[in-house]
CSV table of C-alpha atoms (C1' of nucleotides) in Angstrom, one decimal:
chain,number,residue,atom,x,y,z
N,88,MET,CA,208.9,-124.1,82.0
N,89,HIS,CA,209.0,-120.7,80.4
N,90,GLU,CA,205.7,-121.3,78.9
N,91,ILE,CA,203.8,-119.7,82.0
N,92,LEU,CA,206.2,-116.7,82.0
N,93,ARG,CA,205.5,-116.1,78.2
N,94,LYS,CA,201.8,-116.3,78.7
N,95,THR,CA,202.2,-113.7,81.4
N,96,PHE,CA,204.0,-111.4,79.3
N,97,GLU,CA,201.7,-111.8,76.3
N,98,GLY,CA,199.0,-110.0,78.4
N,99,ASN,CA,200.9,-106.8,77.7
N,100,THR,CA,202.9,-107.4,74.6
N,101,ASN,CA,203.3,-109.0,71.3
N,102,LEU,CA,206.7,-109.9,70.0
N,103,PRO,CA,208.2,-111.7,66.9
N,104,GLU,CA,209.1,-115.2,67.6
N,105,GLU,CA,212.7,-114.6,67.8
N,106,GLN,CA,212.3,-111.9,70.3
N,107,TRP,CA,210.5,-113.9,72.5
N,108,ALA,CA,213.4,-116.6,72.4
N,109,PHE,CA,215.7,-113.7,73.2
N,110,VAL,CA,213.6,-112.4,76.1
N,111,LEU,CA,212.9,-115.9,77.7
N,112,ASN,CA,216.4,-116.9,77.4
N,113,HIS,CA,217.5,-114.4,80.0
N,114,TYR,CA,215.3,-115.8,82.5
N,115,LYS,CA,217.2,-118.7,84.1
N,116,PRO,CA,215.6,-121.5,86.1
N,117,ARG,CA,216.2,-122.0,89.8
N,118,THR,CA,214.9,-124.1,92.4
N,119,THR,CA,214.8,-123.4,96.1
N,120,LYS,CA,214.2,-125.2,99.4
N,121,ARG,CA,211.7,-124.4,101.9
N,122,ASN,CA,212.7,-121.2,103.9
N,123,GLU,CA,215.7,-120.7,101.7
N,124,ILE,CA,216.9,-117.1,102.0
N,125,LEU,CA,217.4,-115.3,98.6
N,126,LEU,CA,218.4,-112.0,99.9
N,127,GLU,CA,219.4,-110.7,103.2
N,128,LYS,CA,218.7,-107.3,104.1
N,129,GLY,CA,221.5,-105.0,103.7
N,130,LYS,CA,222.5,-106.7,100.4
N,131,ILE,CA,221.7,-105.2,97.0
N,132,SER,CA,219.1,-107.2,95.3
N,133,GLN,CA,220.4,-108.3,91.8
N,134,HIS,CA,217.6,-110.5,90.7
N,135,LEU,CA,214.0,-110.3,89.8
N,136,TYR,CA,212.1,-113.4,90.1
N,137,PHE,CA,209.1,-115.0,88.6
N,138,VAL,CA,207.4,-117.8,90.5
N,139,VAL,CA,206.5,-120.7,88.5
N,140,LYS,CA,205.5,-122.9,91.4
N,141,GLY,CA,205.9,-122.1,95.1
N,142,CYS,CA,205.8,-118.9,96.9
N,143,LEU,CA,208.0,-115.9,98.0
N,144,ARG,CA,208.0,-113.7,100.7
N,145,ILE,CA,209.5,-110.1,100.9
N,146,PHE,CA,209.9,-109.1,104.5
N,147,LEU,CA,211.1,-106.6,106.9
N,148,THR,CA,212.9,-107.3,110.3
N,149,ASP,CA,213.5,-104.8,113.1
N,150,ASP,CA,216.0,-104.7,115.8
N,151,ASP,CA,213.7,-106.9,118.2
N,152,GLY,CA,213.4,-109.6,115.6
N,153,GLN,CA,209.9,-108.5,114.7
N,154,GLU,CA,209.0,-109.5,111.2
N,155,ALA,CA,206.5,-107.7,108.8
N,156,THR,CA,205.8,-109.0,105.4
N,157,ARG,CA,205.9,-106.5,102.7
N,158,PHE,CA,204.7,-108.9,99.7
N,159,LEU,CA,203.9,-112.3,99.1
N,160,VAL,CA,204.5,-113.7,95.6
N,161,PHE,CA,202.6,-116.7,94.1
N,162,GLU,CA,202.8,-118.7,91.1
N,163,GLY,CA,202.5,-116.5,87.9
N,164,SER,CA,203.8,-113.4,89.5
N,165,PHE,CA,207.1,-111.4,89.6
N,166,GLY,CA,208.7,-110.2,92.9
N,167,THR,CA,211.9,-108.8,94.4
N,168,ALA,CA,213.0,-106.2,96.8
N,169,PHE,CA,211.8,-103.7,94.5
N,170,PRO,CA,213.3,-100.4,95.8
N,171,SER,CA,216.8,-102.2,96.2
N,172,PHE,CA,216.8,-103.8,92.7
N,173,THR,CA,215.5,-100.6,90.8
N,174,LEU,CA,217.8,-98.3,92.6
N,175,GLN,CA,220.6,-100.7,93.2
N,176,GLN,CA,220.8,-99.8,96.8
N,177,PRO,CA,221.1,-101.9,100.0
N,178,SER,CA,217.7,-103.5,100.7
N,179,SER,CA,215.8,-103.0,103.8
N,180,ALA,CA,213.9,-106.0,103.1
N,181,SER,CA,214.8,-109.7,102.8
N,182,ILE,CA,213.6,-112.5,100.4
N,183,GLN,CA,212.6,-115.8,101.5
N,184,SER,CA,211.3,-118.8,99.7
N,185,ILE,CA,208.6,-120.1,102.0
N,186,GLU,CA,207.9,-123.2,100.0
N,187,PRO,CA,210.2,-125.4,97.9
N,188,SER,CA,209.9,-123.2,94.6
N,189,GLU,CA,210.5,-123.1,91.0
N,190,LEU,CA,211.8,-119.9,89.8
N,191,LEU,CA,212.8,-118.1,86.7
N,192,VAL,CA,215.4,-115.3,87.6
N,193,ILE,CA,216.7,-112.3,85.6
N,194,ASN,CA,219.6,-110.4,87.0
N,195,TYR,CA,219.6,-106.6,87.0
N,196,SER,CA,222.0,-106.1,84.0
N,197,ASP,CA,220.1,-108.4,81.7
N,198,TYR,CA,216.9,-106.7,82.9
N,199,GLN,CA,218.4,-103.4,81.7
N,200,LEU,CA,219.6,-105.0,78.5
N,201,LEU,CA,216.2,-106.1,77.5
N,202,LEU,CA,215.0,-102.6,78.1
N,203,GLU,CA,217.6,-101.2,75.8
N,204,THR,CA,217.5,-103.8,73.2
N,205,VAL,CA,214.1,-105.4,72.7
N,206,PRO,CA,211.8,-102.9,70.9
N,207,GLY,CA,208.6,-102.7,72.9
N,208,TRP,CA,210.0,-104.3,76.1
N,209,GLU,CA,210.0,-100.8,77.8
N,210,ARG,CA,206.3,-100.7,77.2
N,211,MET,CA,205.8,-104.2,78.7
N,212,THR,CA,207.8,-103.2,81.8
N,213,ARG,CA,205.7,-99.9,82.2
N,214,LEU,CA,202.5,-101.7,81.9
N,215,SER,CA,203.5,-104.3,84.5
N,216,LEU,CA,204.9,-101.5,86.8
N,217,GLN,CA,201.6,-99.6,86.2
N,218,GLN,CA,199.6,-102.6,87.8
N,219,ASP,CA,202.0,-103.2,90.6
N,220,TYR,CA,201.6,-99.6,91.4
N,221,ILE,CA,198.1,-99.8,91.4
N,222,ASP,CA,198.0,-102.9,93.7
N,223,ALA,CA,200.1,-100.9,96.1
N,224,ILE,CA,197.8,-98.1,96.1
N,225,MET,CA,195.0,-100.4,96.8
N,226,ARG,CA,196.8,-101.9,99.8
N,227,ILE,CA,197.5,-98.6,101.2
N,228,GLU,CA,193.8,-97.8,100.9
N,229,SER,CA,193.0,-100.9,102.8
N,230,LEU,CA,195.5,-100.1,105.6
N,231,ILE,CA,194.2,-96.6,106.2
N,232,THR,CA,190.5,-97.1,105.8
N,233,LEU,CA,189.8,-100.6,107.0
N,234,ASP,CA,190.2,-102.4,110.5
N,235,ALA,CA,191.9,-105.8,110.7
N,236,LYS,CA,188.6,-107.8,110.4
N,237,GLU,CA,187.7,-106.1,107.1
N,238,ARG,CA,191.1,-106.4,105.7
N,239,TYR,CA,191.2,-110.1,106.4
N,240,ASN,CA,187.6,-110.5,104.8
N,241,ILE,CA,188.8,-108.8,101.7
N,242,LEU,CA,191.8,-110.9,101.5
N,243,LEU,CA,189.9,-114.1,102.2
N,244,LYS,CA,187.6,-113.0,99.3
N,245,LYS,CA,190.3,-111.8,96.7
N,246,ASN,CA,193.0,-114.5,97.5
N,247,PRO,CA,191.6,-117.4,99.3
N,248,ARG,CA,194.3,-119.8,98.3
N,249,LEU,CA,196.9,-117.5,100.0
N,250,ILE,CA,195.1,-118.0,103.4
N,251,GLN,CA,194.7,-121.6,102.9
N,252,ARG,CA,198.2,-122.3,102.0
N,253,LEU,CA,200.2,-120.1,104.1
N,254,PRO,CA,201.2,-120.4,107.7
N,255,ASN,CA,198.9,-118.1,109.8
N,256,LYS,CA,201.9,-115.8,110.8
N,257,PHE,CA,202.7,-114.9,107.4
N,258,VAL,CA,199.1,-113.9,106.6
N,259,ALA,CA,199.0,-112.0,109.8
N,260,ASP,CA,202.1,-109.8,109.2
N,261,TYR,CA,201.1,-109.3,105.7
N,262,LEU,CA,197.9,-107.8,107.0
N,263,GLY,CA,199.9,-105.8,109.4
N,264,ILE,CA,198.4,-107.4,112.6
N,265,SER,CA,199.7,-109.8,115.3
N,266,GLN,CA,199.3,-113.6,115.0
N,267,GLU,CA,197.1,-113.8,117.9
N,268,THR,CA,194.8,-111.2,116.4
N,269,LEU,CA,194.3,-113.1,113.2
N,270,SER,CA,193.6,-116.1,115.2
N,271,ARG,CA,190.8,-114.4,117.1
N,272,LEU,CA,189.6,-112.9,113.9
N,273,LYS,CA,189.1,-116.2,112.2
N,274,SER,CA,187.0,-117.7,115.1
N,275,ARG,CA,185.0,-114.6,115.5
N,276,LYS,CA,181.5,-114.8,113.8
N,277,SER,CA,180.7,-111.5,112.0
F,41,MET,CA,205.2,-71.6,84.1
F,42,HIS,CA,206.2,-74.7,82.3
F,43,GLU,CA,209.6,-74.2,83.4
F,44,ILE,CA,209.4,-76.0,86.6
F,45,LEU,CA,207.6,-78.9,84.8
F,46,ARG,CA,210.4,-79.1,82.5
F,47,LYS,CA,213.1,-79.2,85.1
F,48,THR,CA,211.1,-81.9,86.7
F,49,PHE,CA,211.2,-84.0,83.6
F,50,GLU,CA,214.8,-83.2,82.9
F,51,GLY,CA,215.8,-85.4,85.9
F,52,ASN,CA,214.5,-88.5,84.0
F,53,THR,CA,215.2,-87.6,80.2
F,54,ASN,CA,216.9,-85.4,77.6
F,55,LEU,CA,214.9,-84.4,74.5
F,56,PRO,CA,215.7,-82.3,71.6
F,57,GLU,CA,214.2,-78.6,72.0
F,58,GLU,CA,211.3,-79.0,69.6
F,59,GLN,CA,210.2,-82.2,71.3
F,60,TRP,CA,210.3,-80.2,74.7
F,61,ALA,CA,208.0,-77.9,73.1
F,62,PHE,CA,205.6,-80.6,71.8
F,63,VAL,CA,205.6,-82.1,75.3
F,64,LEU,CA,205.0,-79.2,77.4
F,65,ASN,CA,202.4,-77.9,75.0
F,66,HIS,CA,200.1,-80.8,76.0
F,67,TYR,CA,200.2,-79.7,79.6
F,68,LYS,CA,197.5,-76.8,79.9
F,69,PRO,CA,197.5,-74.3,82.7
F,70,ARG,CA,194.6,-74.3,85.1
F,71,THR,CA,193.9,-72.4,88.4
F,72,THR,CA,191.8,-73.7,91.3
F,73,LYS,CA,190.1,-72.3,94.1
F,74,ARG,CA,190.5,-73.3,97.8
F,75,ASN,CA,188.7,-76.7,98.4
F,76,GLU,CA,187.5,-76.9,94.7
F,77,ILE,CA,186.8,-80.6,93.7
F,78,LEU,CA,188.4,-81.6,90.7
F,79,LEU,CA,187.2,-85.2,90.6
F,80,GLU,CA,184.2,-86.7,92.2
F,81,LYS,CA,184.4,-90.3,93.2
F,82,GLY,CA,182.5,-92.5,90.7
F,83,LYS,CA,183.8,-90.4,87.8
F,84,ILE,CA,186.7,-91.4,85.5
F,85,SER,CA,189.7,-89.4,86.0
F,86,GLN,CA,190.5,-87.9,82.6
F,87,HIS,CA,193.4,-85.6,83.9
F,88,LEU,CA,196.9,-85.9,85.4
F,89,TYR,CA,197.9,-82.8,87.3
F,90,PHE,CA,201.3,-81.2,87.9
F,91,VAL,CA,201.3,-79.0,90.8
F,92,VAL,CA,203.2,-75.7,90.1
F,93,LYS,CA,201.8,-74.0,93.2
F,94,GLY,CA,199.4,-75.2,95.9
F,95,CYS,CA,198.4,-78.7,97.0
F,96,LEU,CA,196.1,-81.4,95.9
F,97,ARG,CA,194.6,-84.3,97.9
F,98,ILE,CA,193.5,-87.6,96.8
F,99,PHE,CA,190.9,-88.8,99.3
F,100,LEU,CA,188.6,-91.6,99.9
F,101,THR,CA,185.1,-91.2,101.4
F,102,ASP,CA,183.0,-93.9,103.2
F,103,ASP,CA,179.1,-94.2,103.7
F,104,ASP,CA,179.4,-92.5,107.0
F,105,GLY,CA,181.2,-89.5,105.6
F,106,GLN,CA,184.6,-90.5,106.9
F,107,GLU,CA,187.4,-89.4,104.8
F,108,ALA,CA,191.0,-90.8,104.3
F,109,THR,CA,193.7,-89.3,102.4
F,110,ARG,CA,195.4,-91.6,99.8
F,111,PHE,CA,197.9,-88.9,98.6
F,112,LEU,CA,199.1,-85.4,99.2
F,113,VAL,CA,200.5,-83.7,96.1
F,114,PHE,CA,202.7,-80.7,96.5
F,115,GLU,CA,204.6,-78.3,94.2
F,116,GLY,CA,206.8,-80.0,91.6
F,117,SER,CA,204.8,-83.3,91.8
F,118,PHE,CA,202.3,-85.1,89.6
F,119,GLY,CA,199.0,-86.6,91.1
F,120,THR,CA,195.7,-88.0,89.9
F,121,ALA,CA,193.6,-90.9,90.9
F,122,PHE,CA,195.9,-93.2,89.4
F,123,PRO,CA,194.1,-96.3,89.0
F,124,SER,CA,191.0,-94.6,87.5
F,125,PHE,CA,193.1,-92.6,85.1
F,126,THR,CA,195.4,-95.5,84.1
F,127,LEU,CA,192.6,-98.1,83.6
F,128,GLN,CA,190.1,-95.4,82.7
F,129,GLN,CA,187.7,-96.9,85.3
F,130,PRO,CA,185.3,-95.1,87.8
F,131,SER,CA,187.4,-93.7,90.7
F,132,SER,CA,187.1,-94.8,94.3
F,133,ALA,CA,188.8,-91.7,95.2
F,134,SER,CA,188.1,-88.0,94.7
F,135,ILE,CA,190.6,-85.2,94.2
F,136,GLN,CA,190.3,-81.8,95.8
F,137,SER,CA,192.5,-78.7,95.7
F,138,ILE,CA,193.2,-77.8,99.3
F,139,GLU,CA,194.8,-74.4,98.5
F,140,PRO,CA,194.3,-72.0,95.6
F,141,SER,CA,196.5,-73.7,92.9
F,142,GLU,CA,198.3,-73.4,89.7
F,143,LEU,CA,198.2,-76.5,87.9
F,144,LEU,CA,199.4,-78.0,84.5
F,145,VAL,CA,197.0,-80.5,83.2
F,146,ILE,CA,197.2,-83.1,80.7
F,147,ASN,CA,194.2,-85.2,79.7
F,148,TYR,CA,194.3,-89.1,79.1
F,149,SER,CA,194.4,-89.1,75.3
F,150,ASP,CA,197.1,-86.5,75.2
F,151,TYR,CA,199.0,-88.5,77.8
F,152,GLN,CA,198.8,-91.7,75.4
F,153,LEU,CA,199.6,-89.6,72.4
F,154,LEU,CA,202.9,-88.5,74.0
F,155,LEU,CA,203.6,-92.1,74.8
F,156,GLU,CA,203.0,-93.1,71.2
F,157,THR,CA,204.8,-90.3,69.6
F,158,VAL,CA,207.7,-89.0,71.6
F,159,PRO,CA,210.6,-91.2,71.5
F,160,GLY,CA,211.9,-91.8,74.9
F,161,TRP,CA,208.8,-90.6,76.5
F,162,GLU,CA,207.8,-94.1,77.5
F,163,ARG,CA,211.1,-94.2,79.4
F,164,MET,CA,210.4,-91.0,81.1
F,165,THR,CA,207.2,-92.4,82.1
F,166,ARG,CA,208.5,-95.7,83.3
F,167,LEU,CA,211.2,-93.9,85.5
F,168,SER,CA,208.7,-91.7,87.0
F,169,LEU,CA,206.4,-94.6,87.7
F,170,GLN,CA,209.1,-96.4,89.1
F,171,GLN,CA,209.8,-93.9,91.8
F,172,ASP,CA,206.0,-93.6,92.6
F,173,TYR,CA,205.8,-97.2,93.1
F,174,ILE,CA,208.8,-97.2,95.4
F,175,ASP,CA,207.3,-94.4,97.4
F,176,ALA,CA,204.0,-96.5,97.8
F,177,ILE,CA,206.1,-99.5,99.0
F,178,MET,CA,207.8,-97.3,101.7
F,179,ARG,CA,204.2,-96.0,102.6
F,180,ILE,CA,203.0,-99.5,103.0
F,181,GLU,CA,206.0,-100.5,105.0
F,182,SER,CA,205.5,-97.7,107.4
F,183,LEU,CA,201.8,-98.7,108.0
F,184,ILE,CA,202.6,-102.3,108.7
F,185,THR,CA,205.5,-101.8,110.9
F,186,LEU,CA,205.3,-98.4,112.8
F,187,ASP,CA,202.8,-96.9,115.2
F,188,ALA,CA,201.2,-93.6,114.9
F,189,LYS,CA,203.8,-91.7,116.7
F,190,GLU,CA,206.6,-93.2,114.6
F,191,ARG,CA,204.9,-92.5,111.6
F,192,TYR,CA,204.5,-89.0,112.5
F,193,ASN,CA,208.2,-88.6,113.4
F,194,ILE,CA,209.1,-89.7,110.1
F,195,LEU,CA,206.8,-87.5,108.2
F,196,LEU,CA,207.9,-84.6,110.3
F,197,LYS,CA,211.5,-85.3,109.4
F,198,LYS,CA,210.8,-86.1,105.5
F,199,ASN,CA,208.2,-83.6,104.8
F,200,PRO,CA,208.0,-80.7,107.5
F,201,ARG,CA,206.4,-78.3,105.2
F,202,LEU,CA,203.6,-80.7,104.8
F,203,ILE,CA,202.9,-80.5,108.5
F,204,GLN,CA,203.4,-77.0,109.0
F,205,ARG,CA,201.2,-76.1,105.9
F,206,LEU,CA,198.3,-78.3,106.0
F,207,PRO,CA,195.2,-78.5,108.5
F,208,ASN,CA,195.8,-81.0,111.1
F,209,LYS,CA,193.0,-83.3,109.9
F,210,PHE,CA,194.5,-83.7,106.4
F,211,VAL,CA,197.7,-84.8,108.1
F,212,ALA,CA,195.9,-87.2,110.5
F,213,ASP,CA,194.1,-89.0,107.8
F,214,TYR,CA,197.2,-89.2,105.6
F,215,LEU,CA,198.9,-91.1,108.4
F,216,GLY,CA,195.9,-93.1,109.0
F,217,ILE,CA,194.8,-91.9,112.3
F,218,SER,CA,192.3,-89.6,113.9
F,219,GLN,CA,192.5,-85.9,114.3
F,220,GLU,CA,192.4,-86.3,118.1
F,221,THR,CA,195.1,-88.9,118.1
F,222,LEU,CA,197.4,-86.6,116.0
F,223,SER,CA,196.9,-83.8,118.3
F,224,ARG,CA,197.8,-85.7,121.3
F,225,LEU,CA,200.9,-87.0,119.6
F,226,LYS,CA,202.0,-83.5,118.8
F,227,SER,CA,201.8,-82.6,122.4
F,228,ARG,CA,203.4,-85.7,123.8
F,229,LYS,CA,207.0,-85.4,124.7
F,230,SER,CA,208.8,-88.7,123.6
Q,139,DT,C1',205.9,-143.6,113.3
Q,140,DT,C1',207.8,-141.2,116.6
Q,141,DC,C1',210.1,-137.3,118.3
Q,142,DA,C1',211.2,-132.4,118.0
Q,143,DT,C1',210.0,-128.2,116.4
Q,144,DT,C1',207.1,-125.0,114.5
Q,145,DT,C1',202.5,-123.0,114.4
Q,146,DA,C1',198.0,-122.0,116.2
Q,147,DT,C1',194.8,-121.1,119.9
Q,148,DT,C1',193.2,-119.0,124.1
Q,149,DG,C1',193.1,-116.2,128.5
Q,150,DA,C1',194.5,-112.3,131.2
Q,151,DC,C1',196.1,-108.0,131.0
Q,152,DT,C1',198.1,-103.6,128.6
Q,153,DT,C1',198.6,-100.3,125.5
Q,154,DT,C1',197.2,-97.7,121.5
Q,155,DT,C1',193.9,-95.6,119.1
Q,156,DG,C1',189.2,-94.3,118.2
Q,157,DT,C1',184.7,-91.9,119.4
Q,158,DC,C1',181.9,-88.4,121.4
Q,159,DA,C1',181.4,-84.1,123.4
Q,160,DA,C1',182.7,-79.8,125.3
Q,161,DC,C1',185.3,-75.9,124.7
Q,162,DA,C1',189.2,-73.0,122.8
Q,163,DT,C1',191.4,-71.2,118.8
Q,164,DT,C1',192.0,-69.8,114.4
Q,165,DA,C1',190.6,-68.5,109.8
Q,166,DT,C1',187.1,-66.6,106.6
Q,167,DT,C1',183.6,-63.8,105.2
Q,168,DT,C1',180.6,-60.0,105.2
I,92,DA,C1',185.9,-55.6,113.6
I,93,DA,C1',182.2,-58.8,114.1
I,94,DA,C1',180.0,-62.8,113.1
I,95,DT,C1',180.5,-67.3,111.3
I,96,DA,C1',182.5,-71.2,110.3
I,97,DA,C1',186.4,-74.3,110.4
I,98,DT,C1',190.0,-76.3,113.0
I,99,DG,C1',192.3,-77.9,117.2
I,100,DT,C1',192.6,-79.4,121.9
I,101,DT,C1',191.2,-82.0,125.9
I,102,DG,C1',188.6,-85.2,128.9
I,103,DA,C1',186.1,-89.4,129.7
I,104,DC,C1',185.3,-93.5,128.2
I,105,DA,C1',185.0,-97.6,124.6
I,106,DA,C1',187.0,-100.5,121.3
I,107,DA,C1',190.7,-102.6,118.8
I,108,DA,C1',194.8,-104.6,118.8
I,109,DG,C1',199.1,-106.0,121.1
I,110,DT,C1',201.8,-108.7,124.5
I,111,DC,C1',203.0,-112.4,127.4
I,112,DA,C1',202.2,-117.0,128.8
I,113,DA,C1',200.3,-121.6,128.8
I,114,DT,C1',198.8,-125.1,126.2
I,115,DA,C1',197.3,-127.5,122.2
I,116,DA,C1',197.8,-128.9,117.5
I,117,DA,C1',200.1,-129.6,113.5
I,118,DT,C1',204.0,-130.5,110.7
I,119,DG,C1',208.5,-131.7,109.1
I,120,DA,C1',212.7,-134.6,110.1
I,121,DA,C1',214.9,-138.7,111.8
DNA sequence: TTCATTTATTGACTTTTGTCAACATTATTT
DNA sequence: AAATAATGTTGACAAAAGTCAATAAATGAA
């Protein structure tokens, strides 16, 4: 089960065998049920999740009960309420497991421990953060330059599995539009 | 002139005196004229800029000549076309110095050199990246959950100098809205 | 499988924002 | 200071997206 996690790390770093064991050991398996809430907003996020199977959703709720999806986390990716986890502050977002999922979980203090004790781990972390930041920048770009239809088309191209697999409403609020608008987009020609 | 840069770094790290000299030496002073273009889209970004005085703008242009501002970089902050600089790929964004500015500039290979040779510098970089990523996440949130007026109000509260100082049109496309909409927002009561 | 619940689609209408154009105002340059 | 260019405001209208409500379809649980 840790194999896929190791493969993911290996894109950015190369460790001696014993250190791999040390790192991977701090990621504990966990399974979740469909729609299980992993973090409620207002709490401090203590865990970073790696999705082996399934899908997580980091989302915001406002006072009217409106929801907006900040991130969707699929197989082979990491996710948490990042500002909360990093700064150890109450989270504005909640985390939900949309599907029954298999996760590997590291807690905040172990995350820090790896940074302190494993040589080269800081680099691993920096590189992965770099990529996350770039993804965020691209998302901002698409939000400020494209209309709903264009954003949908790009998502369809870049991440078709996401659209096939997820309930419409999650896709919609990930795109920052209403469910009805998405529904109309999909049936529109162009 | 390097003093403000050092102060900024010192929030995240603590170096012996000789290493400070080494780091700061790799940031070269540069001045720019109003509206000077520092990077054209399509080119690879070779420089990371620290703004001592003035203001930079990282912006996108489409085929119709429409512009959208990805980031505004003020005194005491770093900026570049990040995906291009990091991955050393052609940039989708351009960089412009909106005001006559004083910058401190490091090039890509020196940036890498500091990461390789200065102990603790990788951590400095990671922490600053973490904050940038958090800022990007918050910007995404505001784009998917708030309307133009709300986004404007938040910007007004969080960064009043930005609005006072910059031409309306830059503020507008930073918010992802048209100049006219911003103009109407400003005169609207609520 | 059936029932209950959740999710998706569609219509009618409203609100928000964008676009184009005219004009006013403010900066820059000479 | 005058001339020129850049920026800001406003109106009229168009387009995009949201909301509410009714219904259809799909899904999960018993």
